[in-house]
Coordinates of C-alpha atoms in Angstrom, one line a residue:
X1 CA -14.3 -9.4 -38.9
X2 CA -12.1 -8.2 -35.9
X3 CA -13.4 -9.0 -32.3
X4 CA -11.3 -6.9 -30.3
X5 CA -11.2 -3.6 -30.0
X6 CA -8.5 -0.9 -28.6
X7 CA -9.0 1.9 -25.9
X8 CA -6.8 4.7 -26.6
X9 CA -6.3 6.0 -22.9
X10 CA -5.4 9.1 -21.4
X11 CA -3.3 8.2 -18.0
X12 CA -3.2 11.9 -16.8
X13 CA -0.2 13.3 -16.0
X14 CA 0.9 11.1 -13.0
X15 CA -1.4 11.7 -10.1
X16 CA -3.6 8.4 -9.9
X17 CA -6.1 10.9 -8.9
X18 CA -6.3 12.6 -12.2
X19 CA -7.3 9.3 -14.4
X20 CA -10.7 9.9 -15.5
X21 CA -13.7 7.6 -14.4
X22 CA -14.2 6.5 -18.4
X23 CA -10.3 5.2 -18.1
X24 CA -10.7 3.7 -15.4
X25 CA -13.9 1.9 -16.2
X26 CA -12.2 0.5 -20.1
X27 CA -9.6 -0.9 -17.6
X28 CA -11.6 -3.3 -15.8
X29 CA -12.3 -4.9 -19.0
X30 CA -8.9 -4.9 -20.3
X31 CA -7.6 -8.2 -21.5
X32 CA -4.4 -6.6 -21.8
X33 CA -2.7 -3.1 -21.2
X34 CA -0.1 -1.5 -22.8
X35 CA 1.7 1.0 -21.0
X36 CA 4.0 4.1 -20.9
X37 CA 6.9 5.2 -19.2
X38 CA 4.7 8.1 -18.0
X39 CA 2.0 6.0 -16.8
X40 CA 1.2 5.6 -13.3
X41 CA 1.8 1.9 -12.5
X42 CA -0.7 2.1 -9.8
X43 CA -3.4 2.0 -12.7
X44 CA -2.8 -1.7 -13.5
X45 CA -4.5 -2.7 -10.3
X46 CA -7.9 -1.6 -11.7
X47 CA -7.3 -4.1 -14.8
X48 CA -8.4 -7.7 -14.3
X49 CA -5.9 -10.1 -12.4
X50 CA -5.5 -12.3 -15.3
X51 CA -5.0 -9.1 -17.9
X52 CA -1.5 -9.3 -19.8
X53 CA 0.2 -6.2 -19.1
X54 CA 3.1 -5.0 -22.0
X55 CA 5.5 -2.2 -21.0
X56 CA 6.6 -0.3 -23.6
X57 CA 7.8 3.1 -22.3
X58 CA 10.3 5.1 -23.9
X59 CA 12.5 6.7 -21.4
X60 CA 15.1 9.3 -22.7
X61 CA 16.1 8.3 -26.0
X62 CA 16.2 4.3 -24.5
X63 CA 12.9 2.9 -26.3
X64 CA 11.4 -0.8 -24.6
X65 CA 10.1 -0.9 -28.2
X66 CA 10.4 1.6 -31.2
X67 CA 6.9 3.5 -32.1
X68 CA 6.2 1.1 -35.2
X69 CA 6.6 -1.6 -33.3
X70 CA 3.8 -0.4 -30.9
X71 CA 1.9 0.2 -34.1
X72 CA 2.1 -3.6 -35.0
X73 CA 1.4 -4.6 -31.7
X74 CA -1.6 -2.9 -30.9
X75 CA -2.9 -4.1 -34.1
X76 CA -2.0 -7.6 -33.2
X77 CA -3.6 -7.7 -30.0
X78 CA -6.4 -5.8 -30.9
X79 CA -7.6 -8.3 -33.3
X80 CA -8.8 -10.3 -30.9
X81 CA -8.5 -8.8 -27.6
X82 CA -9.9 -6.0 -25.2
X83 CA -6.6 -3.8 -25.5
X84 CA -6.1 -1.0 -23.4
X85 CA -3.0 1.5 -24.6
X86 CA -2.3 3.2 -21.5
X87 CA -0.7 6.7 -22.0
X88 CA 0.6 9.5 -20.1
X89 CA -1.5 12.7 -20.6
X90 CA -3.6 12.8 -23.2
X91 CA -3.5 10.7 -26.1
X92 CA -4.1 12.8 -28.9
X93 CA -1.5 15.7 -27.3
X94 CA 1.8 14.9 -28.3
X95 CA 0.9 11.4 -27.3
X96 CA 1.4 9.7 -30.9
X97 CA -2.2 8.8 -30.5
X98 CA -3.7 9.9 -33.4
X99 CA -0.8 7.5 -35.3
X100 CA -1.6 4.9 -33.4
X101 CA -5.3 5.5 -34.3
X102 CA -4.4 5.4 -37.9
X103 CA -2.5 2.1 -37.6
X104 CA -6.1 0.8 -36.4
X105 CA -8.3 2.2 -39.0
X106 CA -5.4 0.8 -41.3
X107 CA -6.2 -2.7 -40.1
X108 CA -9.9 -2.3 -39.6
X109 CA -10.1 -2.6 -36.2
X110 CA -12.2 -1.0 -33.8
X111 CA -10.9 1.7 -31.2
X112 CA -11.7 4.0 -29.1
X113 CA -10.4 7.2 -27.6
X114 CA -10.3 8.0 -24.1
X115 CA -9.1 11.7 -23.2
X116 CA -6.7 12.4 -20.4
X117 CA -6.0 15.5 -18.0
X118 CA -2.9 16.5 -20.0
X119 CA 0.3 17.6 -18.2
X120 CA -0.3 21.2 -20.1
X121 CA -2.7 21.8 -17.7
X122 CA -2.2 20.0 -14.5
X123 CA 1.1 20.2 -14.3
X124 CA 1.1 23.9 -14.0
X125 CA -2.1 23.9 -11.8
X126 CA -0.5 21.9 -9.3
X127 CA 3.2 24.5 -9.0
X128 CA 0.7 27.4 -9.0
X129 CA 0.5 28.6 -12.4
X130 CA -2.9 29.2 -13.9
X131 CA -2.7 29.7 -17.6
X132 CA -4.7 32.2 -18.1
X133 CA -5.3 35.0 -16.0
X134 CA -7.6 38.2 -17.2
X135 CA -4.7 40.7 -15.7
X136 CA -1.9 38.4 -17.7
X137 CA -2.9 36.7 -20.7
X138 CA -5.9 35.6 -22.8
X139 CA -3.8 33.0 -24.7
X140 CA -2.0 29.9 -24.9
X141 CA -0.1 27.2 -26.5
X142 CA 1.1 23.8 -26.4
X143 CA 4.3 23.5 -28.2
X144 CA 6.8 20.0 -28.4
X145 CA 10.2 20.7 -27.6
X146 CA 11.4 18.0 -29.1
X147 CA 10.3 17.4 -33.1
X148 CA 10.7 14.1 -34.6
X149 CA 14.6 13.0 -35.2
X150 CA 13.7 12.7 -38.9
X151 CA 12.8 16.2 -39.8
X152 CA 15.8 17.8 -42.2
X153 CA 17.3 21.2 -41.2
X154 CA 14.9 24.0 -41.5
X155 CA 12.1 22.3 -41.3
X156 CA 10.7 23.2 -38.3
X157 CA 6.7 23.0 -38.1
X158 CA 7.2 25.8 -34.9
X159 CA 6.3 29.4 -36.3
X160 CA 8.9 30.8 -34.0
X161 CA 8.6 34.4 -34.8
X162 CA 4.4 34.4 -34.3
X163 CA 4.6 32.2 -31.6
X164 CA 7.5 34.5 -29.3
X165 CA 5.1 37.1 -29.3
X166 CA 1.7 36.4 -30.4
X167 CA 0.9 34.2 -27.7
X168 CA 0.8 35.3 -23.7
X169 CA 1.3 31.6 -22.1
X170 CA 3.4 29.2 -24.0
X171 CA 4.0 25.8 -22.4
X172 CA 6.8 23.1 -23.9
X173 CA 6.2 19.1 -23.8
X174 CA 9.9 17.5 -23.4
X175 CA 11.6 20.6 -23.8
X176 CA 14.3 20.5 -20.8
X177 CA 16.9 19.0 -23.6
X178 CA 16.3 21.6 -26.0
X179 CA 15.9 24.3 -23.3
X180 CA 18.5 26.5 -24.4
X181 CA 17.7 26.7 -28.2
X182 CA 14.0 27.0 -27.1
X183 CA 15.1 30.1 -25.2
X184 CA 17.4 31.4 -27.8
X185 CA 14.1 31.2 -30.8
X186 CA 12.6 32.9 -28.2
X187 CA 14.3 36.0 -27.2
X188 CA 15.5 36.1 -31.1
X189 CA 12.0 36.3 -32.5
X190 CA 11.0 39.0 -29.8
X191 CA 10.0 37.8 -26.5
X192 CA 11.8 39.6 -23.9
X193 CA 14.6 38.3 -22.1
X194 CA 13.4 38.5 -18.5
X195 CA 10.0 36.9 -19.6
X196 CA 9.4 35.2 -16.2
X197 CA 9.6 30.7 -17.0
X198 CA 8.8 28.0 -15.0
X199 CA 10.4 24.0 -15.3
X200 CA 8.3 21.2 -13.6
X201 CA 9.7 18.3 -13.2
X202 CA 7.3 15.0 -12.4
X203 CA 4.6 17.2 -12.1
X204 CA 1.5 16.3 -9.9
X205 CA 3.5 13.4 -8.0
X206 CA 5.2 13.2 -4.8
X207 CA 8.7 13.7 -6.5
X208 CA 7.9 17.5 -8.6
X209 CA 10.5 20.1 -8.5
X210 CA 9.9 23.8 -9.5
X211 CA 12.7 25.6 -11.0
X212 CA 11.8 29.2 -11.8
X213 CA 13.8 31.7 -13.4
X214 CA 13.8 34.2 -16.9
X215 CA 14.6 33.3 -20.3
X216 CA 18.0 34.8 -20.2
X217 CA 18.9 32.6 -17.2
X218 CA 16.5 29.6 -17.1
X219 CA 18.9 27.3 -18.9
X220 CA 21.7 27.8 -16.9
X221 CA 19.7 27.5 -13.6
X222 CA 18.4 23.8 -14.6
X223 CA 21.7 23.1 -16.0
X224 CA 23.5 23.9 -12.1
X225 CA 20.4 22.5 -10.6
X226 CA 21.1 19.1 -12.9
X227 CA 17.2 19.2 -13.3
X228 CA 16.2 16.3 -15.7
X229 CA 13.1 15.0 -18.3
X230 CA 10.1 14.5 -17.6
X231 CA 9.7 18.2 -17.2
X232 CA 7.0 21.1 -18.8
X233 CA 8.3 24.3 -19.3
X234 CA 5.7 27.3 -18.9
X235 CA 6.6 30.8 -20.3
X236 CA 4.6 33.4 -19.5
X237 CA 4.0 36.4 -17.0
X238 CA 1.1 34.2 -15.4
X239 CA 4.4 32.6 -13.6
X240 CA 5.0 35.5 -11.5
X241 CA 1.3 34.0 -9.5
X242 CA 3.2 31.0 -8.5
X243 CA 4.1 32.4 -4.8
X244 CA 1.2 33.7 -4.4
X245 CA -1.2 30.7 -5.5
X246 CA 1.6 27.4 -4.8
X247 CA -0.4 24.7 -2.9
X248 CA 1.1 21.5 -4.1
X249 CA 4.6 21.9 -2.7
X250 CA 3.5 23.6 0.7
X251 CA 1.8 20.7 2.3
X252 CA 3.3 20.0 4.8
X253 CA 4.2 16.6 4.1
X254 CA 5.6 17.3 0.7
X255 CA 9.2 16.1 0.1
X256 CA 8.8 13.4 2.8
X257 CA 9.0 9.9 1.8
X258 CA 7.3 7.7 4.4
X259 CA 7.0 4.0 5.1
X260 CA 4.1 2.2 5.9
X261 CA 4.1 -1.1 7.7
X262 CA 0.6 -1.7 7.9
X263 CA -0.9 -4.5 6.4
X264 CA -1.6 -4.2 3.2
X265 CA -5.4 -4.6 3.3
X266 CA -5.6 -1.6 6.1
X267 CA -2.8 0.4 4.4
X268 CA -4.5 2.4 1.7
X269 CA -6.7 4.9 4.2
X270 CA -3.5 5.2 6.0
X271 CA -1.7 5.9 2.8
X272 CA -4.6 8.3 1.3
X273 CA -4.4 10.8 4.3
X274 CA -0.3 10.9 4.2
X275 CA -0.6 11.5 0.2
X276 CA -3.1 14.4 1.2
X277 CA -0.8 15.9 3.6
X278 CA 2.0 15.5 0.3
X279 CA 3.9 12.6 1.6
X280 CA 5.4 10.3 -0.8
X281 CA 4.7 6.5 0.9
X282 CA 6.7 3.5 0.2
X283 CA 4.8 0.1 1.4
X284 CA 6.3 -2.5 3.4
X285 CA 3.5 -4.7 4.5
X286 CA 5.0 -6.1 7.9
X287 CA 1.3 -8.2 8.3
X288 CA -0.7 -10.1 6.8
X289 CA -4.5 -11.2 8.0
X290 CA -5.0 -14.6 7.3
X291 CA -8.1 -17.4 8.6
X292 CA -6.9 -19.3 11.5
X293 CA -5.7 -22.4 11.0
X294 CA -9.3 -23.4 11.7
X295 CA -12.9 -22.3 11.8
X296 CA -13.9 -25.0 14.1
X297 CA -13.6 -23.0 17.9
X298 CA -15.6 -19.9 15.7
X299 CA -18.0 -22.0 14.5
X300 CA -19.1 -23.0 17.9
X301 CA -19.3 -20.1 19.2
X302 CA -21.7 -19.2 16.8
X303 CA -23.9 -21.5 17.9
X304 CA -24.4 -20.3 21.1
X305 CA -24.3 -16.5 21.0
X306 CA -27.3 -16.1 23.2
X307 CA -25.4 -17.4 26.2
X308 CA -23.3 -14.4 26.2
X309 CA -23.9 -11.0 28.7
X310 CA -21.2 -9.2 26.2
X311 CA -19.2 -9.4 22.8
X312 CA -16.2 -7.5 22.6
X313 CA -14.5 -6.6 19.3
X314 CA -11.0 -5.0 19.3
X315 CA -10.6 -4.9 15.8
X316 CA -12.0 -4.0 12.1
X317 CA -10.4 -7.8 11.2
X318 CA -11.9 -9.2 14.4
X319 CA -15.8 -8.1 13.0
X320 CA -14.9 -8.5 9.4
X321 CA -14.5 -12.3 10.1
X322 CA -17.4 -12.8 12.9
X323 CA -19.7 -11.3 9.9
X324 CA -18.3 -14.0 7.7
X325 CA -19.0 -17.1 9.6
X326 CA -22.3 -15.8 10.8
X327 CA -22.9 -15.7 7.0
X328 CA -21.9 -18.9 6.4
X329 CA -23.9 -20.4 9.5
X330 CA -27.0 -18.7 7.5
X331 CA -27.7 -16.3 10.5
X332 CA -26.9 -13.0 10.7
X333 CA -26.7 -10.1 13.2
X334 CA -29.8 -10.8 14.2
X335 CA -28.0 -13.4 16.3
X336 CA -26.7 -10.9 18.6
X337 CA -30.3 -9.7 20.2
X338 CA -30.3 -9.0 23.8
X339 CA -26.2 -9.4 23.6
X340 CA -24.5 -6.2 24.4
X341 CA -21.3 -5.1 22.2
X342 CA -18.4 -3.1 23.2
X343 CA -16.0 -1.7 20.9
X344 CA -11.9 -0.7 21.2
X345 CA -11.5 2.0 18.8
X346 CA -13.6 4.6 16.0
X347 CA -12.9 2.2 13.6
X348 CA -13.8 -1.1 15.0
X349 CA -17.0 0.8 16.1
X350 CA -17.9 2.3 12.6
X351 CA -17.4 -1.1 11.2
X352 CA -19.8 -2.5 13.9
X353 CA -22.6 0.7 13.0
X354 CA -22.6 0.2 9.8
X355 CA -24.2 -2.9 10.3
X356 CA -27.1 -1.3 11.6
X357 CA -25.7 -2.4 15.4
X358 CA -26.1 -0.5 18.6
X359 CA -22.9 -0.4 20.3
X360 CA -23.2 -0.6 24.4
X361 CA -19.4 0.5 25.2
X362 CA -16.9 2.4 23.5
X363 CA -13.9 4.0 25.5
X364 CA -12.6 7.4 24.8
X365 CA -9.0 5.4 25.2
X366 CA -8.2 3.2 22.1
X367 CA -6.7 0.6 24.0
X368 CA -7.5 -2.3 26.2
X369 CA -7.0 -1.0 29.3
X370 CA -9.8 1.7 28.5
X371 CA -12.5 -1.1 28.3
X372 CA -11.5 -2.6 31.4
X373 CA -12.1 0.4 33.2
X374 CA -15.0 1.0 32.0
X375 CA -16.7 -2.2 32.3
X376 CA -15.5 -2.2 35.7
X377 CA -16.9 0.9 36.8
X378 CA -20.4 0.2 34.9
X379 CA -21.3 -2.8 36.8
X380 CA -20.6 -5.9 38.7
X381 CA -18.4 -8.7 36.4
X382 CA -18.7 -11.6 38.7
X383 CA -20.6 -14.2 36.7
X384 CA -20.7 -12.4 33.1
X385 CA -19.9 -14.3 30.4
X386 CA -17.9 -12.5 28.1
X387 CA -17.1 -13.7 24.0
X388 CA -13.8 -12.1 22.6
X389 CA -13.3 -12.7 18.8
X390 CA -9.8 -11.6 18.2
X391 CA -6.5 -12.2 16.3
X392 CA -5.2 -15.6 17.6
X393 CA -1.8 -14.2 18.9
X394 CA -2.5 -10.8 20.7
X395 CA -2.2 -9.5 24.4
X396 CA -4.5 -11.2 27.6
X397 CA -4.4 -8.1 29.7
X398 CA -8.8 -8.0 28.7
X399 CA -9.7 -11.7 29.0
X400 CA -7.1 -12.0 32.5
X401 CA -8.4 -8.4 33.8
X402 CA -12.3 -10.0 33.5
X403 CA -11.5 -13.0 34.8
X404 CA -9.8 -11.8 37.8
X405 CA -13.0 -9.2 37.9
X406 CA -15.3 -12.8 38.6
X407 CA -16.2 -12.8 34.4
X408 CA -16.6 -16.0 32.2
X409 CA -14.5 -14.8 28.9
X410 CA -14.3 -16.9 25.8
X411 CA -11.0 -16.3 23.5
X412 CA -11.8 -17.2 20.0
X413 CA -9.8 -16.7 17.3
X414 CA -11.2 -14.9 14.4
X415 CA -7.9 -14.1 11.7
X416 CA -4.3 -14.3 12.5
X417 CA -1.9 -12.3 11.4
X418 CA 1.3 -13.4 9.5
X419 CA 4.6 -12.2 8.3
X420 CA 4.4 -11.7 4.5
X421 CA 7.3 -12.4 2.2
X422 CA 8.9 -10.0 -0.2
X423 CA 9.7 -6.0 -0.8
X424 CA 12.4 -5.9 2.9
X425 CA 15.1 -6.2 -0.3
X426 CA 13.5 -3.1 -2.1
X427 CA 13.4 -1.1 0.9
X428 CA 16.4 -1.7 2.5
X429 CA 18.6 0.0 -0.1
X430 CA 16.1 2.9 0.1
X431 CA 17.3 3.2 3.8
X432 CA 20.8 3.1 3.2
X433 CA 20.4 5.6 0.7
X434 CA 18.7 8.0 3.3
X435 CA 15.6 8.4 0.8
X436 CA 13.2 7.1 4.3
X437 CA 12.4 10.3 6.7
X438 CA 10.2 8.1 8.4
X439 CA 9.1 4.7 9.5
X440 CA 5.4 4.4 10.8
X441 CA 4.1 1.7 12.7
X442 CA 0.5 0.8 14.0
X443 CA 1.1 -1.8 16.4
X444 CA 3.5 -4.1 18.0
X445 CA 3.2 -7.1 15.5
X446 CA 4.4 -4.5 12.9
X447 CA 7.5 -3.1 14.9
X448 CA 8.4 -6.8 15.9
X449 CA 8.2 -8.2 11.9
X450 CA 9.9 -5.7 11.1
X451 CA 12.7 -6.6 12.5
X452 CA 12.2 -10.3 11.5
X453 CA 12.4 -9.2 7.9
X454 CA 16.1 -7.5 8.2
X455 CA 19.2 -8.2 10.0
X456 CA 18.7 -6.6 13.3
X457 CA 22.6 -5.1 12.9
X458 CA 22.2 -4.0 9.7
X459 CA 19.2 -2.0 10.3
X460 CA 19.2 -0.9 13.6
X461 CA 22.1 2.1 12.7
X462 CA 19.7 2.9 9.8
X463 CA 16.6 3.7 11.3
X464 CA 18.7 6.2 13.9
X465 CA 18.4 8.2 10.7
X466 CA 14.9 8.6 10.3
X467 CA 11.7 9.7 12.2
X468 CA 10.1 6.7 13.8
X469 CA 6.3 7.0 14.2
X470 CA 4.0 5.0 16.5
X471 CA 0.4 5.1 16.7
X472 CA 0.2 4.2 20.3
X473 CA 1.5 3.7 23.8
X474 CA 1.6 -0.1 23.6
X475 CA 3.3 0.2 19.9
X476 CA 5.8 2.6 20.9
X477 CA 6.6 0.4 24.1
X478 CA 7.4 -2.2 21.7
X479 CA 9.6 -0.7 19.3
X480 CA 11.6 1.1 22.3
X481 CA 12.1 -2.6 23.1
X482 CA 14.2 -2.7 20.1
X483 CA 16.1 0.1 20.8
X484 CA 13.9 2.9 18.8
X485 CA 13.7 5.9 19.4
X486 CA 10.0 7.2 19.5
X487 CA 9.8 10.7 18.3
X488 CA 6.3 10.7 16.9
X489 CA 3.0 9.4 19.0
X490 CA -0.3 10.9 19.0
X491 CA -2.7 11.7 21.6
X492 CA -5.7 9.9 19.9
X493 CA -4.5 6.2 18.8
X494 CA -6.4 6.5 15.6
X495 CA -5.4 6.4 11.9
X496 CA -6.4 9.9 11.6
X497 CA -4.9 11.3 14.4
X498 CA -1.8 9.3 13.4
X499 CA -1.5 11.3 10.3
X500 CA -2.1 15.2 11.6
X501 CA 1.2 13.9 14.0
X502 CA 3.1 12.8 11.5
X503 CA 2.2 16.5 9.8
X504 CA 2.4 18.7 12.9
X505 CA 6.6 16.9 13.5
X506 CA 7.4 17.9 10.6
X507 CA 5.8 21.5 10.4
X508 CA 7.1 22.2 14.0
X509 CA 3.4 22.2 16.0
X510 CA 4.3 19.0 18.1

């Protein structure tokens, strides 16, 4: 008897945000995945680390590996294994699923089918185009525009003739190829010529183009417009509500392909609220939060929290860590009784909150000069002993400023950030090309690894070409420094804040 078993999965259509929680949930226990072309990459991160992952797209007539072979090895691996067959779509609609499932039953092994939001209706959704509307249609179909290469002439399993004019909403898998002969059966069998149609190309990602135009015309237009596959095709009069109901393409990030140089542990809220506002984001990780060399000064500390008047935390890393080696001193917050905490920033203080602490001091002003001024207008320093757990190379303006106010301050190193390795080679060619509008960055570390990672004379001239973003005062300082041009800064130094900038440059409200 078998031991594995096979999850047939539905990817969705492209969005990550589209892949159902069932999906999701059969990946985490995937001992390997097997994936499509039209398969959001991003989904192998929710499979195990050790999970073997087998592409097998099939990208415009090139196929990794031919549909049999798939066949074979899905029952191969299934024997044995937890397989997950990652598709794009649904599985069972024009997917090849239901062969696949056959192969299976064939081989008695056990599988299971995971629906998908299929492109037929997400696509459209997402350009504008509802299927079915009461004051349009009250039907639909889901026709393949491309029938399998071995079919002889005339045997088409497309009832042209009922389907030109007994349906209202017709909408065509892979059918930019066969675009004008889909157009021609069309109009031949009785739809009318100026029958409003719609092509959607890499619908519900970053990348989707709208073409819209009549049946008479439509094949020319993609043909000058050099529109390519993936694309769905809808025709139908619901079309005509695309100007009126569009969202996708009018955020006003859409079409912008920004790069994030945050460190990849802090990047994906960053990254979430650009993808919201329609940006595509490339990641460059230009940090890296590490442990210090050693826990030893930390550990100390620890042991003597009670001697402090304050603890101030400047970052999310910075309490992150302190948590960690209370933990593994086998105290906990409780530590900090009678200690009061100040906080630089919304996020460093949420991080603190949510740990059930009361926080004593947080500026309005994200930075340190903010906390300085306010601890200096709140009382007397002279004699306060202050503990600062921070990253182990950052700026002394706080500890000097309270020692010069009369305070004791302890500097103790909590993480340290470090130059990762890798992906500079992806994105400089991305640069050259001109496919970056702009290049964020969320402190000075970032701006000055940056230019570590590429040669200063080769990249300088290419960043004249695109936005440059800071999140703060200090950051943008830093990267003028380098001879950057700052054309994006916002008045709150938050994440956030960050984002409705990077929005309101490029919708004109800056």
């Amino acid at each position: 008897m078998p031991h594995g078993k096979v999850y047939l999965v539905g990817a969705g259509p492209g969005d990550p945000g589209l892949l159902t929680i069932k999906g999701r949930e059969a990946l985490r226990r995937a001992e390997v995945v097997v994936y499509d072309y039209l398969a959001n990459e991003t989904f192998l991160r929710y499979a195990p680390p050790e999970a073997e992952h087998i592409y097998v797209g099939k990208k415009g007539g090139d196929h990794t590996l031919s549909q049999e072979g798939i066949n074979r090895l899905l029952v191969e691996k299934g024997k044995d294994k937890i397989v997950v067959r990652l598709k794009g779509g649904d599985p069972f609609i024009f997917g090849r699923g239901g062969e696949e499932a056959q192969e299976l039953v064939a081989a008695g092994i056990p599988f299971e089918v995971v629906p998908g939001v299929t492109a037929a209706i997400a696509v459209p959704a997402y350009a504008g185009i509802p299927l079915s509307h009461r004051d349009f249609t009250a039907s639909m179909a889901f026709v393949t525009g491309h029938e399998r290469d071995d079919k002889s002439e005339g045997d088409s399993k497309i009832a042209w003739r009922e389907l030109a004019t007994g349906i209202g909403t017709l909408v065509f898998f892979m059918g930019v190829k066969n675009l004008p002969e889909i157009t021609l059966n069309l109009i031949e069998n009785g739809r009318a010529p100026e029958t409003p149609v719609a092509v959607i190309r890499w619908g519900t990602t970053p990348e989707q183009r709208t073409l819209v135009g009549e049946l008479c015309n439509i094949s020319e237009k993609v043909s000058e417009a050099n529109l390519k596959p993936p694309a769905i095709v809808v025709v139908g009069e619901v079309v005509r509500l695309r100007d009126e109901l569009g969202w996708f393409e009018k955020r006003p990030l859409f079409g912008k392909r920004i790069l994030v140089t945050r460190a990849r542990e802090q990047a994906s809220d960053f990254r979430a609220l650009l993808e919201d506002l329609g940006a595509a984001c490339t990641e460059l990780p230009t940090i890296a939060i590490e442990p210090p060399p050693s826990w030893e000064p930390l550990d100390a500390i620890i042991s003597r929290l009670a001697s402090y008047d304050w603890i101030v935390f400047t970052s999310v890393n910075g309490v992150k860590y302190f948590l960690q080696r209370l933990r593994v001193a086998c105290l906990d917050v409780r530590e900090l009784k009678g200690v009061r905490i100040a906080a630089i920033g919304p996020k460093t203080a949420e991080a603190l909150e949510d740990l059930g602490l009361r926080l004593d001091l947080v500026p309005g002003e994200y930075r340190a000069e903010a906390i300085i001024e306010a601890l200096l207008s709140a009382e007397p320093l002279e004699g306060k002993r202050f503990l600062i757990p921070r990253a182990m190379v950052a700026r002394d303006i706080l500890p000097d400023s309270l020692r010069k106010a009369g305070a004791e301050v302890d500097v103790v190193p909590a993480y340290q950030t470090v130059q990762p390795y890798g992906r500079a080679e992806a994105v400089l060619p991305m640069l050259e090309r001109g496919e970056i509008d702009c290049v964020t960055f969320t402190s000075s570390s970032t701006v000055s690894n940056f230019f570590s990672m590429f040669d200063r004379e080769r990249i300088a001239p290419l960043l004249e070409r695109t936005a440059i973003a800071c999140i703060g005062p200090i950051t943008a300082e830093t990267a003028r420094k380098h001879g950057l041009v700052v054309s994006i800064m916002p008045a709150d130094y938050t994440i956030p804040a960050f984002a409705e900038a990077i929005a309101a440059h490029y919708s004109g409200n800056f």
